[in-house]
Amino acid sequence: MTNLVTTLFIYFCLNFLLYSNYSNNVKGFTSQWPRGRSTKFYDFKVQTTRITKLCNTKDIPTINGMYPGPVVYAQEDDKIIVRVTNESPYNITIHWHGIRQRLSCWYDGPSYITQCPLQTGQNFTYEFTLVEQKGTFFWHAHFSWLRATVYGAVVVYPKKGVPYPFKFPYEEHIIILGEYWMKDIMQVEQAVLASGGAPPPADAFTINGHPGPNYNCSANDFYKIDVVPGNTYLLRIINAALNQEHFFAIANHKLIIIEVDAEYTKPLTTDRVMLGPGQTLNVLVTADQPIARYSMAMGPYQSARNVSFQNISSIAYFQYYGARANDLSLPAALPRFDDNLAVKTVMDRLRSLNPVAVPKEIDKNLFLTIGLNVQTCRSKNPQKDCQAKGGGVMAASMNNISFIKPNISILEAYYKNINGYFTQDFPGVPLKFYDFVNGAPNNAPNDTNSLNGTRTYVLDYGTRVQLILQDTGTVTTENHPIHLHGYSFYVVGYGTGNYDPETANFNLVDPPYMNTIGVPVGGWAAIRFVADNPGAWFMHCHLEIHLSWGLSVVFIVKNGEGPLQRLPHPPADLPRC
């Protein structure tokens, strides 16, 4: 990679020429919307692309024929315009993960929540402003399981003249963790949901689309960073995987966490990190070891019990100049796949860089249980359709309600007052209290049915919300990466066991500010945010199978009174169902 300063200079010169030519053709924002300091335009074409991996050739959905997809570069407060044209045989939407979409909920992207998907031959232009946001984000498909191959990084630099709160790195590199299936991913999804059972594990893990030498036919299919001894590197790590959480480590090197979910943190030194799908981490790594070839490894973190998973690590290389390409690499030490303590010790020490304005007074105190369910089998062919434990059908839920997506977008139905597609009666507390971690309402799987529905929870503009997320052991306790669209939130509390307000310790001074929180296996997380962005906002587990099974809910935030507190009208090219 060229020196970062040179790269940025070339990038901004090219952007100036491209975007100045485009500026006369793009549609303008409503006057109420946040104005970007400059505009960046990208053209995304959804296409099928033939690739060969693991001794297997197949067509995969991609953006612009790239896997992973193109990087979106911008600066804080820029306006982003992305024209998406669907040239593939699949329906699709694009979600801008971690972007808070200030007054631009229409462009958030989750299918049937804020928009209908783009059908073959259709196009849609996403427009949003990066209001007071900088750091590492990513974009991904938010329809079906297309996120398996349709994803890419979003890198937002600070404003001109605003330095990083750490020493400027010699270079920076994007590291995207993924999963790869040799079968068509849409067929995999359809087969899993039809079976009522669990999904098969991925055939390989990938780093920037490369499996690495531990897999068949992949000896030369690896990613590599060439490093200069003595220099410090910034790694922007993104977990875009579908159904697996992952550990990441570099052999013999320390990782210094300085940003989580695009928010600066106090520097935290560790030997390894864990990212759930949807989480991003920026780390600093100094090339301070003897000249050699060092492994960068990703491996599974599997907290659920009795679940099959891929246990072969993906390997990339952190290679010093002067090392020979055919040298054996020093192996990275990853934790055991079920090392819950390795996850907890990092999370326990995460702090925002500076003291933050945590809401002290709370208007709505919500309590949500999250976990898996086994529905009663009602099929005439149970051996084929009911392969969950005890001959049931797998489901997942919040407060024991499995979310069912409607066939038009909830935001459009809400905005246009179209009845019959959702209700506003999602309960703010569990329907039944019990020993959430160690027990179940009855002995699983005899009565672990959940209610099905498209229920939403409505918040008045400006509501100060505390949300307790409680893992349950109804089927198995498990670490759940819960993502909230449209907001970041303060993680004020985090612990194991059943949440107890009498003993829970809260950090109201410098808690981390995140958009995806791993609710710990057999534990709980407490988050706080102010509902000051009107729209319909999805909150869901970022394990794709759990989302398919219904582990999600929609928060509807009502308009406020001021001109900058009301959701603008929908765009003219909003896709129709």
Coordinates of C-alpha atoms in Angstrom, one line a residue:
M1 CA 0.0 0.0 0.0
T2 CA 1.3 3.5 -0.8
N3 CA 1.9 5.9 2.0
L4 CA -1.4 7.0 3.5
V5 CA -0.8 10.8 2.8
T6 CA -0.3 10.1 -0.9
T7 CA -3.3 7.9 -1.1
L8 CA -5.6 10.5 0.5
F9 CA -4.2 13.2 -1.8
I10 CA -5.0 11.2 -4.9
Y11 CA -8.3 10.2 -3.6
F12 CA -9.6 13.7 -2.8
C13 CA -8.3 15.0 -6.1
L14 CA -10.2 12.3 -8.0
N15 CA -13.3 12.9 -5.9
F16 CA -13.3 16.6 -6.6
L17 CA -13.3 16.1 -10.4
L18 CA -15.9 13.3 -10.3
Y19 CA -18.3 14.9 -7.8
S20 CA -18.1 18.5 -9.3
N21 CA -19.2 17.0 -12.7
Y22 CA -22.0 15.1 -11.0
S23 CA -23.3 17.9 -8.8
N24 CA -25.6 19.4 -11.5
N25 CA -27.4 16.1 -12.0
V26 CA -28.3 14.9 -8.5
K27 CA -31.6 15.7 -6.9
G28 CA -31.4 18.1 -3.9
F29 CA -32.3 17.5 -0.3
T30 CA -35.3 18.9 1.3
S31 CA -34.4 22.2 3.0
Q32 CA -35.0 20.6 6.4
W33 CA -32.4 18.0 6.0
P34 CA -28.9 18.3 7.3
R35 CA -26.6 19.8 4.7
G36 CA -23.4 18.1 3.8
R37 CA -20.2 20.0 3.7
S38 CA -19.4 18.3 0.4
T39 CA -21.0 15.6 -1.7
K40 CA -19.6 12.2 -2.5
F41 CA -21.3 10.1 -5.3
Y42 CA -21.0 6.4 -5.8
D43 CA -22.6 4.1 -8.5
F44 CA -23.4 0.6 -7.2
K45 CA -24.5 -2.1 -9.7
V46 CA -25.8 -5.3 -8.2
Q47 CA -24.4 -8.1 -10.4
T48 CA -23.7 -11.8 -10.4
T49 CA -20.0 -12.5 -10.6
R50 CA -18.3 -15.9 -11.2
I51 CA -15.6 -16.8 -8.8
T52 CA -13.6 -19.9 -7.9
K53 CA -12.8 -20.8 -4.3
L54 CA -12.3 -24.0 -2.4
C55 CA -12.0 -26.0 -5.6
N56 CA -15.5 -24.8 -6.6
T57 CA -16.7 -22.3 -9.2
K58 CA -20.1 -20.5 -8.8
D59 CA -21.9 -17.2 -9.4
I60 CA -22.3 -14.9 -6.4
P61 CA -24.1 -11.6 -6.0
T62 CA -21.7 -8.6 -5.8
I63 CA -21.5 -4.9 -6.2
N64 CA -19.7 -3.8 -9.3
G65 CA -18.3 -7.3 -9.6
M66 CA -16.2 -6.9 -6.5
Y67 CA -15.9 -9.3 -3.5
P68 CA -15.8 -7.6 -1.0
G69 CA -17.4 -4.6 -2.6
P70 CA -16.1 -1.1 -3.1
V71 CA -15.0 1.1 -0.2
V72 CA -17.1 4.3 0.4
Y73 CA -14.7 7.1 1.4
A74 CA -15.9 10.4 2.9
Q75 CA -15.2 13.0 5.6
E76 CA -17.3 13.9 8.7
D77 CA -20.5 15.8 7.7
D78 CA -20.2 14.9 4.0
K79 CA -23.4 14.1 2.0
I80 CA -23.3 10.6 0.4
I81 CA -25.3 9.8 -2.7
V82 CA -25.2 6.2 -3.9
R83 CA -27.2 5.1 -7.0
V84 CA -28.0 1.4 -6.8
T85 CA -29.1 -0.4 -9.9
N86 CA -30.2 -4.0 -9.6
E87 CA -28.8 -6.0 -12.5
S88 CA -29.0 -9.3 -10.6
P89 CA -31.9 -11.9 -10.5
Y90 CA -32.3 -11.2 -6.7
N91 CA -34.3 -8.6 -4.8
I92 CA -32.0 -6.4 -2.8
T93 CA -31.6 -3.4 -0.5
I94 CA -28.5 -1.8 0.9
H95 CA -28.1 -0.9 4.6
W96 CA -25.5 1.7 5.8
H97 CA -24.6 0.0 9.0
G98 CA -23.8 2.4 11.9
I99 CA -24.8 5.5 9.9
R100 CA -27.4 7.2 12.1
Q101 CA -29.5 8.5 9.1
R102 CA -30.3 11.8 10.7
L103 CA -33.7 12.8 9.2
S104 CA -33.1 10.2 6.4
C105 CA -34.8 7.1 7.7
W106 CA -36.1 6.4 4.1
Y107 CA -32.5 5.5 3.1
D108 CA -31.7 3.2 6.0
G109 CA -32.2 0.1 3.9
P110 CA -33.6 -2.9 5.8
S111 CA -36.1 -4.6 3.6
Y112 CA -39.8 -4.2 4.5
I113 CA -38.8 -2.0 7.4
T114 CA -37.9 1.3 5.7
Q115 CA -38.3 0.3 2.0
C116 CA -39.4 -2.4 -0.3
P117 CA -36.5 -4.2 -2.1
L118 CA -35.2 -3.3 -5.5
Q119 CA -36.5 -5.8 -8.0
T120 CA -34.5 -6.9 -11.0
G121 CA -34.0 -3.9 -13.3
Q122 CA -34.9 -1.3 -10.7
N123 CA -32.7 1.5 -9.3
F124 CA -32.9 3.6 -6.2
T125 CA -30.7 6.5 -5.0
Y126 CA -29.7 6.5 -1.4
E127 CA -28.9 10.0 0.1
F128 CA -27.8 10.7 3.6
T129 CA -25.5 13.0 5.5
L130 CA -22.8 11.9 8.0
V131 CA -23.9 14.2 10.7
E132 CA -21.1 14.4 13.3
Q133 CA -19.9 10.9 12.4
K134 CA -16.5 9.6 11.6
G135 CA -14.7 6.3 11.8
T136 CA -15.2 2.8 10.4
F137 CA -18.6 1.7 9.2
F138 CA -19.8 -0.8 6.6
W139 CA -22.6 -1.3 4.1
H140 CA -24.3 -4.6 3.3
A141 CA -27.3 -6.2 1.7
H142 CA -30.3 -6.2 4.0
F143 CA -32.5 -8.7 2.1
S144 CA -32.6 -12.4 2.7
W145 CA -29.0 -13.8 3.2
L146 CA -27.4 -11.8 0.4
R147 CA -25.1 -10.1 3.0
A148 CA -22.9 -13.3 2.6
T149 CA -21.2 -11.7 -0.3
V150 CA -22.7 -8.2 -0.7
Y151 CA -20.8 -6.0 1.7
G152 CA -18.0 -3.4 1.9
A153 CA -16.4 -0.8 4.1
V154 CA -17.3 2.8 4.8
V155 CA -14.4 4.9 5.9
V156 CA -15.2 8.4 7.2
Y157 CA -12.2 10.6 8.0
P158 CA -12.3 13.5 10.5
K159 CA -12.8 17.0 9.2
K160 CA -9.9 18.7 7.6
G161 CA -7.5 19.9 10.3
V162 CA -8.9 17.6 13.0
P163 CA -6.3 15.1 14.0
Y164 CA -6.7 11.6 15.3
P165 CA -6.5 11.4 19.1
F166 CA -3.5 9.1 18.7
K167 CA -0.3 9.1 16.7
F168 CA -0.9 9.3 13.0
P169 CA -0.3 5.7 11.6
Y170 CA 2.2 5.0 8.8
E171 CA -0.5 3.2 6.9
E172 CA -4.1 1.9 7.4
H173 CA -5.7 -1.3 6.1
I174 CA -9.2 -2.6 6.0
I175 CA -9.8 -6.1 7.4
I176 CA -13.2 -7.6 6.7
L177 CA -14.1 -10.9 8.3
G178 CA -16.6 -13.0 6.3
E179 CA -18.0 -16.5 5.7
Y180 CA -18.2 -18.4 2.5
W181 CA -20.5 -21.2 1.4
M182 CA -19.9 -23.3 -1.7
K183 CA -23.6 -23.7 -2.3
D184 CA -25.8 -20.9 -3.5
I185 CA -26.6 -18.9 -0.4
M186 CA -30.2 -18.3 -1.3
Q187 CA -30.7 -22.0 -1.6
V188 CA -29.0 -22.6 1.7
E189 CA -31.4 -20.1 3.4
Q190 CA -34.5 -21.6 1.8
A191 CA -33.5 -25.1 2.7
V192 CA -32.8 -24.1 6.4
L193 CA -36.1 -22.3 6.8
A194 CA -38.0 -25.1 5.1
S195 CA -36.4 -27.7 7.4
G196 CA -37.3 -25.9 10.6
G197 CA -33.8 -26.7 11.9
A198 CA -30.4 -25.1 12.3
P199 CA -28.2 -23.9 9.4
P200 CA -25.1 -25.7 8.2
P201 CA -21.8 -24.1 9.1
A202 CA -19.9 -22.1 6.5
D203 CA -17.5 -23.9 4.3
A204 CA -14.8 -21.4 5.1
F205 CA -14.1 -18.2 7.0
T206 CA -12.5 -15.4 4.9
I207 CA -10.4 -12.3 5.5
N208 CA -11.1 -9.7 2.7
G209 CA -12.7 -12.5 0.7
H210 CA -9.7 -14.9 1.0
P211 CA -9.9 -18.2 2.9
G212 CA -6.2 -18.7 3.5
P213 CA -4.0 -21.8 3.3
N214 CA -5.9 -23.9 5.9
Y215 CA -8.6 -24.7 3.3
N216 CA -8.7 -26.8 0.2
C217 CA -7.3 -25.2 -3.0
S218 CA -6.4 -22.0 -1.1
A219 CA -2.7 -22.2 -0.6
N220 CA -2.3 -19.0 -2.6
D221 CA -5.8 -17.5 -1.8
F222 CA -4.8 -15.3 1.1
Y223 CA -4.6 -11.7 2.1
K224 CA -1.3 -10.1 3.1
I225 CA -0.1 -6.8 4.6
D226 CA 3.5 -5.9 3.9
V227 CA 4.9 -3.9 6.9
V228 CA 8.0 -1.8 7.6
P229 CA 9.8 -2.6 10.9
G230 CA 9.2 0.0 13.5
N231 CA 6.1 1.6 12.0
T232 CA 2.6 1.6 13.4
Y233 CA -0.5 0.5 11.4
L234 CA -4.1 1.3 11.8
L235 CA -6.4 -1.8 11.1
R236 CA -10.1 -1.1 10.4
I237 CA -11.6 -4.5 11.4
I238 CA -15.2 -5.3 10.3
N239 CA -17.1 -8.5 11.0
A240 CA -19.4 -8.9 8.0
A241 CA -19.9 -12.6 8.7
L242 CA -23.4 -14.1 8.4
N243 CA -23.9 -16.5 11.3
Q244 CA -20.7 -16.6 13.3
E245 CA -18.9 -14.4 15.8
H246 CA -15.1 -14.3 15.5
F247 CA -11.9 -13.9 17.4
F248 CA -9.0 -12.1 15.6
A249 CA -5.3 -12.0 16.6
I250 CA -1.9 -11.4 15.1
A251 CA 0.9 -13.7 16.1
N252 CA 3.3 -12.1 18.7
H253 CA 1.7 -8.6 18.3
K254 CA -0.4 -6.5 20.6
L255 CA -3.6 -4.9 19.4
I256 CA -4.5 -1.5 20.8
I257 CA -8.2 -0.8 20.5
I258 CA -8.8 2.9 19.8
E259 CA -12.3 2.9 18.3
V260 CA -15.4 0.7 18.6
D261 CA -18.4 1.1 16.2
A262 CA -16.9 4.3 14.9
E263 CA -16.5 6.0 18.3
Y264 CA -13.1 6.7 19.9
T265 CA -12.2 4.8 23.0
K266 CA -9.5 5.0 25.6
P267 CA -6.6 2.9 24.3
L268 CA -7.0 -0.7 25.4
T269 CA -4.2 -3.2 24.8
T270 CA -5.1 -6.8 24.2
D271 CA -3.7 -10.0 22.6
R272 CA -7.0 -10.7 20.7
V273 CA -10.4 -9.2 20.0
M274 CA -13.8 -10.7 19.4
L275 CA -16.3 -9.2 16.9
G276 CA -19.8 -10.2 16.5
P277 CA -21.4 -9.7 13.0
G278 CA -22.1 -6.0 12.6
Q279 CA -19.3 -4.8 14.9
T280 CA -16.3 -2.8 13.9
L281 CA -13.0 -2.2 15.7
N282 CA -10.1 0.1 14.9
V283 CA -6.8 -1.2 16.3
L284 CA -3.2 0.0 16.2
V285 CA -0.4 -2.5 15.6
T286 CA 3.3 -1.7 15.8
A287 CA 5.7 -3.8 13.7
D288 CA 8.1 -4.2 16.6
Q289 CA 9.0 -7.9 16.3
P290 CA 11.9 -9.6 14.5
I291 CA 11.6 -9.6 10.7
A292 CA 9.4 -12.6 9.8
R293 CA 6.0 -13.6 8.5
Y294 CA 3.3 -13.5 11.2
S295 CA -0.2 -15.0 10.9
M296 CA -3.3 -12.9 11.2
A297 CA -6.0 -15.4 12.2
M298 CA -9.8 -15.4 12.6
G299 CA -11.5 -18.2 14.3
P300 CA -14.9 -19.0 15.8
Y301 CA -16.4 -17.8 19.0
Q302 CA -19.3 -20.2 19.6
S303 CA -21.2 -19.6 22.8
A304 CA -24.3 -21.6 22.1
R305 CA -24.4 -25.2 23.1
N306 CA -24.9 -28.2 20.8
V307 CA -24.4 -26.2 17.6
S308 CA -22.2 -27.3 14.7
F309 CA -19.8 -24.7 13.4
Q310 CA -16.7 -24.3 11.2
N311 CA -13.6 -24.8 13.4
I312 CA -10.9 -24.2 10.8
S313 CA -9.3 -20.7 11.1
S314 CA -8.8 -18.4 8.2
I315 CA -5.2 -17.1 7.9
A316 CA -3.8 -13.9 6.4
Y317 CA -0.3 -12.5 6.8
F318 CA 1.4 -9.6 8.6
Q319 CA 4.7 -9.8 6.7
Y320 CA 7.7 -7.7 7.4
Y321 CA 9.8 -6.4 4.5
G322 CA 12.8 -8.6 4.4
A323 CA 10.9 -11.8 5.2
R324 CA 10.8 -14.4 2.4
A325 CA 7.4 -15.3 0.9
N326 CA 8.0 -19.0 1.4
D327 CA 9.0 -18.7 5.1
L328 CA 6.8 -20.5 7.6
S329 CA 4.5 -18.1 9.4
L330 CA 4.5 -17.7 13.1
P331 CA 1.0 -18.9 14.3
A332 CA -1.4 -16.6 16.0
A333 CA -2.8 -17.8 19.3
L334 CA -6.6 -17.7 19.3
P335 CA -8.8 -18.4 22.4
R336 CA -10.8 -21.6 22.7
F337 CA -14.0 -21.3 20.7
D338 CA -16.1 -21.1 23.9
D339 CA -13.8 -18.8 25.9
N340 CA -16.5 -16.4 27.3
L341 CA -13.9 -14.9 29.7
A342 CA -11.8 -13.7 26.7
V343 CA -14.8 -11.7 25.5
K344 CA -15.8 -10.4 28.8
T345 CA -12.4 -9.1 29.9
V346 CA -12.2 -6.8 26.9
M347 CA -15.8 -5.6 27.1
D348 CA -15.4 -4.9 30.8
R349 CA -12.5 -2.5 30.1
L350 CA -14.0 -0.6 27.2
R351 CA -14.4 3.1 27.9
S352 CA -15.3 6.2 25.8
L353 CA -12.2 8.4 25.1
N354 CA -13.7 11.3 27.2
P355 CA -16.6 11.7 29.6
V356 CA -19.9 11.7 27.8
A357 CA -23.4 13.1 28.2
V358 CA -25.2 9.9 29.3
P359 CA -29.0 10.5 29.9
K360 CA -29.3 10.5 33.7
E361 CA -33.1 10.7 34.0
I362 CA -35.1 8.0 32.2
D363 CA -38.5 8.3 30.7
K364 CA -39.0 4.8 29.4
N365 CA -37.4 1.8 31.1
L366 CA -37.8 -1.2 28.9
F367 CA -36.8 -4.8 29.6
L368 CA -36.3 -7.2 26.6
T369 CA -35.6 -10.9 26.8
I370 CA -33.8 -12.3 23.8
G371 CA -33.3 -15.9 22.8
L372 CA -34.3 -18.9 20.8
N373 CA -37.6 -20.8 20.7
V374 CA -38.9 -24.2 19.6
Q375 CA -42.4 -23.9 17.9
T376 CA -44.9 -26.7 17.9
C377 CA -44.7 -28.7 14.7
R378 CA -47.8 -28.2 12.6
S379 CA -46.6 -29.8 9.3
K380 CA -48.1 -32.8 7.6
N381 CA -44.5 -33.9 6.9
P382 CA -42.8 -33.4 10.3
Q383 CA -39.7 -35.5 9.4
K384 CA -38.9 -33.0 6.6
D385 CA -40.2 -29.8 8.0
C386 CA -39.7 -30.0 11.8
Q387 CA -36.0 -30.8 12.4
A388 CA -35.5 -28.7 15.6
K389 CA -35.0 -30.2 19.0
G390 CA -37.9 -32.4 20.0
G391 CA -39.4 -32.4 16.5
G392 CA -40.3 -28.8 16.5
V393 CA -39.5 -25.7 14.4
M394 CA -36.8 -23.2 15.3
A395 CA -37.7 -19.6 16.1
A396 CA -36.2 -16.7 17.9
S397 CA -37.8 -13.8 19.8
M398 CA -37.7 -10.7 21.9
N399 CA -40.0 -10.8 24.9
N400 CA -41.2 -14.1 23.4
I401 CA -42.6 -12.5 20.3
S402 CA -41.1 -13.6 16.9
F403 CA -41.1 -10.7 14.4
I404 CA -42.8 -11.3 11.1
K405 CA -41.9 -8.9 8.3
P406 CA -44.9 -7.4 6.4
N407 CA -45.1 -7.3 2.6
I408 CA -44.9 -3.5 2.5
S409 CA -42.4 -1.3 4.4
I410 CA -43.5 -0.5 8.0
L411 CA -42.2 3.1 7.5
E412 CA -44.4 3.7 4.5
A413 CA -47.4 2.1 6.2
Y414 CA -46.8 4.3 9.3
Y415 CA -46.2 7.5 7.3
K416 CA -49.2 7.0 5.1
N417 CA -51.5 5.7 7.8
I418 CA -52.1 2.4 6.0
N419 CA -53.7 0.0 8.5
G420 CA -53.3 -3.8 8.8
Y421 CA -49.6 -4.2 8.3
F422 CA -48.3 -3.8 11.9
T423 CA -49.5 -3.2 15.4
Q424 CA -48.2 -0.8 18.1
D425 CA -48.4 -3.2 21.0
F426 CA -45.0 -4.7 21.5
P427 CA -44.7 -5.2 25.3
G428 CA -42.1 -3.2 27.1
V429 CA -41.5 -6.0 29.6
P430 CA -41.5 -9.8 29.2
L431 CA -44.9 -11.5 29.1
K432 CA -43.7 -13.9 31.7
F433 CA -41.0 -13.7 34.3
Y434 CA -38.9 -16.7 35.3
D435 CA -35.2 -17.7 35.8
F436 CA -34.2 -16.4 32.4
V437 CA -30.7 -17.7 32.3
N438 CA -31.0 -21.1 34.1
G439 CA -34.5 -22.1 33.3
A440 CA -37.5 -21.8 31.0
P441 CA -41.2 -21.2 31.3
N442 CA -41.5 -24.9 31.2
N443 CA -39.1 -27.7 30.4
A444 CA -37.7 -27.0 26.9
P445 CA -38.7 -27.9 24.3
N446 CA -42.2 -28.7 25.6
D447 CA -43.5 -25.1 25.8
T448 CA -41.0 -22.8 24.2
N449 CA -43.5 -21.5 21.6
S450 CA -43.3 -17.8 20.9
L451 CA -46.1 -15.5 19.7
N452 CA -45.8 -14.4 16.0
G453 CA -46.6 -10.8 14.9
T454 CA -45.4 -7.6 13.4
R455 CA -45.5 -5.6 16.6
T456 CA -43.8 -2.3 17.1
Y457 CA -43.0 -0.1 20.1
V458 CA -43.8 3.6 19.8
L459 CA -41.6 6.3 21.4
D460 CA -42.4 10.0 21.6
Y461 CA -39.7 12.3 20.2
G462 CA -37.1 13.1 22.8
T463 CA -37.9 10.1 25.0
R464 CA -34.9 9.1 27.2
V465 CA -34.7 5.4 26.9
Q466 CA -33.1 2.7 29.1
L467 CA -33.2 -0.7 27.6
I468 CA -32.2 -3.9 29.4
L469 CA -31.3 -6.7 27.1
Q470 CA -31.4 -10.1 28.8
D471 CA -30.2 -13.3 27.3
T472 CA -32.3 -16.4 28.0
G473 CA -31.6 -20.2 28.2
T474 CA -35.0 -21.3 26.8
V475 CA -33.1 -23.4 24.2
T476 CA -29.5 -22.3 24.9
T477 CA -27.8 -19.3 26.3
E478 CA -25.8 -17.5 23.7
N479 CA -23.9 -14.2 22.9
H480 CA -26.2 -12.2 20.7
P481 CA -24.9 -9.2 18.7
I482 CA -27.9 -6.8 18.9
H483 CA -27.8 -3.9 16.4
L484 CA -30.0 -0.8 16.6
H485 CA -30.6 1.1 13.4
G486 CA -30.7 4.9 13.4
Y487 CA -28.9 5.3 16.7
S488 CA -25.8 4.7 18.7
F489 CA -26.3 4.0 22.4
Y490 CA -24.3 4.1 25.6
V491 CA -23.6 0.7 27.1
V492 CA -23.9 1.7 30.7
G493 CA -24.0 -1.8 32.1
Y494 CA -22.9 -5.3 31.2
G495 CA -22.9 -8.5 33.3
T496 CA -23.6 -12.2 33.7
G497 CA -26.6 -13.9 35.1
N498 CA -30.1 -12.5 35.5
Y499 CA -30.3 -8.7 35.6
D500 CA -30.8 -7.4 39.1
P501 CA -31.3 -3.6 39.4
E502 CA -30.2 -3.8 43.1
T503 CA -26.7 -5.2 42.3
A504 CA -26.0 -4.0 38.7
N505 CA -23.1 -1.6 38.4
F506 CA -23.6 1.2 35.9
N507 CA -21.0 3.5 34.3
L508 CA -22.6 6.9 33.7
V509 CA -19.3 8.7 33.2
D510 CA -17.5 7.2 30.2
P511 CA -19.4 4.2 28.8
P512 CA -18.6 3.0 25.3
Y513 CA -20.9 4.4 22.6
M514 CA -21.9 1.6 20.2
N515 CA -24.5 0.6 17.6
T516 CA -24.1 -3.2 18.0
I517 CA -23.7 -4.8 21.5
G518 CA -22.9 -8.4 22.2
V519 CA -25.4 -9.3 24.9
P520 CA -23.2 -11.8 26.8
V521 CA -23.9 -15.5 27.0
G522 CA -26.2 -16.1 30.0
G523 CA -26.1 -12.4 30.8
W524 CA -27.4 -8.9 30.2
A525 CA -26.5 -5.5 28.8
A526 CA -28.0 -2.1 29.7
I527 CA -28.1 0.7 27.0
R528 CA -29.3 4.2 27.0
F529 CA -30.2 6.6 24.2
V530 CA -32.4 9.6 23.4
A531 CA -35.1 9.0 20.8
D532 CA -34.4 12.1 18.8
N533 CA -34.5 10.8 15.2
P534 CA -38.0 10.2 13.8
G535 CA -38.7 7.1 11.8
A536 CA -39.1 3.3 12.0
W537 CA -35.9 1.8 13.3
F538 CA -35.1 -1.9 13.2
M539 CA -33.4 -3.5 16.2
H540 CA -32.3 -7.1 15.7
C541 CA -29.8 -9.8 16.3
H542 CA -27.1 -9.6 13.6
L543 CA -26.7 -13.4 13.4
E544 CA -28.7 -13.8 10.1
I545 CA -30.3 -17.0 11.1
H546 CA -31.7 -15.4 14.3
L547 CA -33.0 -12.5 12.2
S548 CA -34.7 -15.0 9.9
W549 CA -36.2 -16.7 12.9
G550 CA -37.7 -13.5 14.2
L551 CA -35.2 -12.0 16.8
S552 CA -36.1 -8.4 16.1
V553 CA -38.4 -5.5 16.8
V554 CA -39.2 -2.1 15.3
F555 CA -39.1 1.1 17.3
I556 CA -41.3 3.9 15.8
V557 CA -40.1 7.3 16.9
K558 CA -42.7 10.0 16.4
N559 CA -42.1 13.4 15.0
G560 CA -41.2 16.3 17.3
E561 CA -42.5 19.8 17.1
G562 CA -39.6 21.7 15.5
P563 CA -38.8 21.9 11.8
L564 CA -35.7 19.7 12.3
Q565 CA -37.6 17.1 14.3
R566 CA -39.9 15.8 11.5
L567 CA -39.3 13.1 9.0
P568 CA -39.4 14.5 5.4
H569 CA -41.7 13.0 2.8
P570 CA -40.5 9.8 1.1
P571 CA -38.3 10.1 -2.0
A572 CA -40.0 9.9 -5.4
D573 CA -38.0 6.8 -6.5
L574 CA -38.7 4.8 -3.3
P575 CA -39.1 1.2 -4.6
R576 CA -42.6 -0.3 -4.6
C577 CA -43.5 -3.8 -3.5

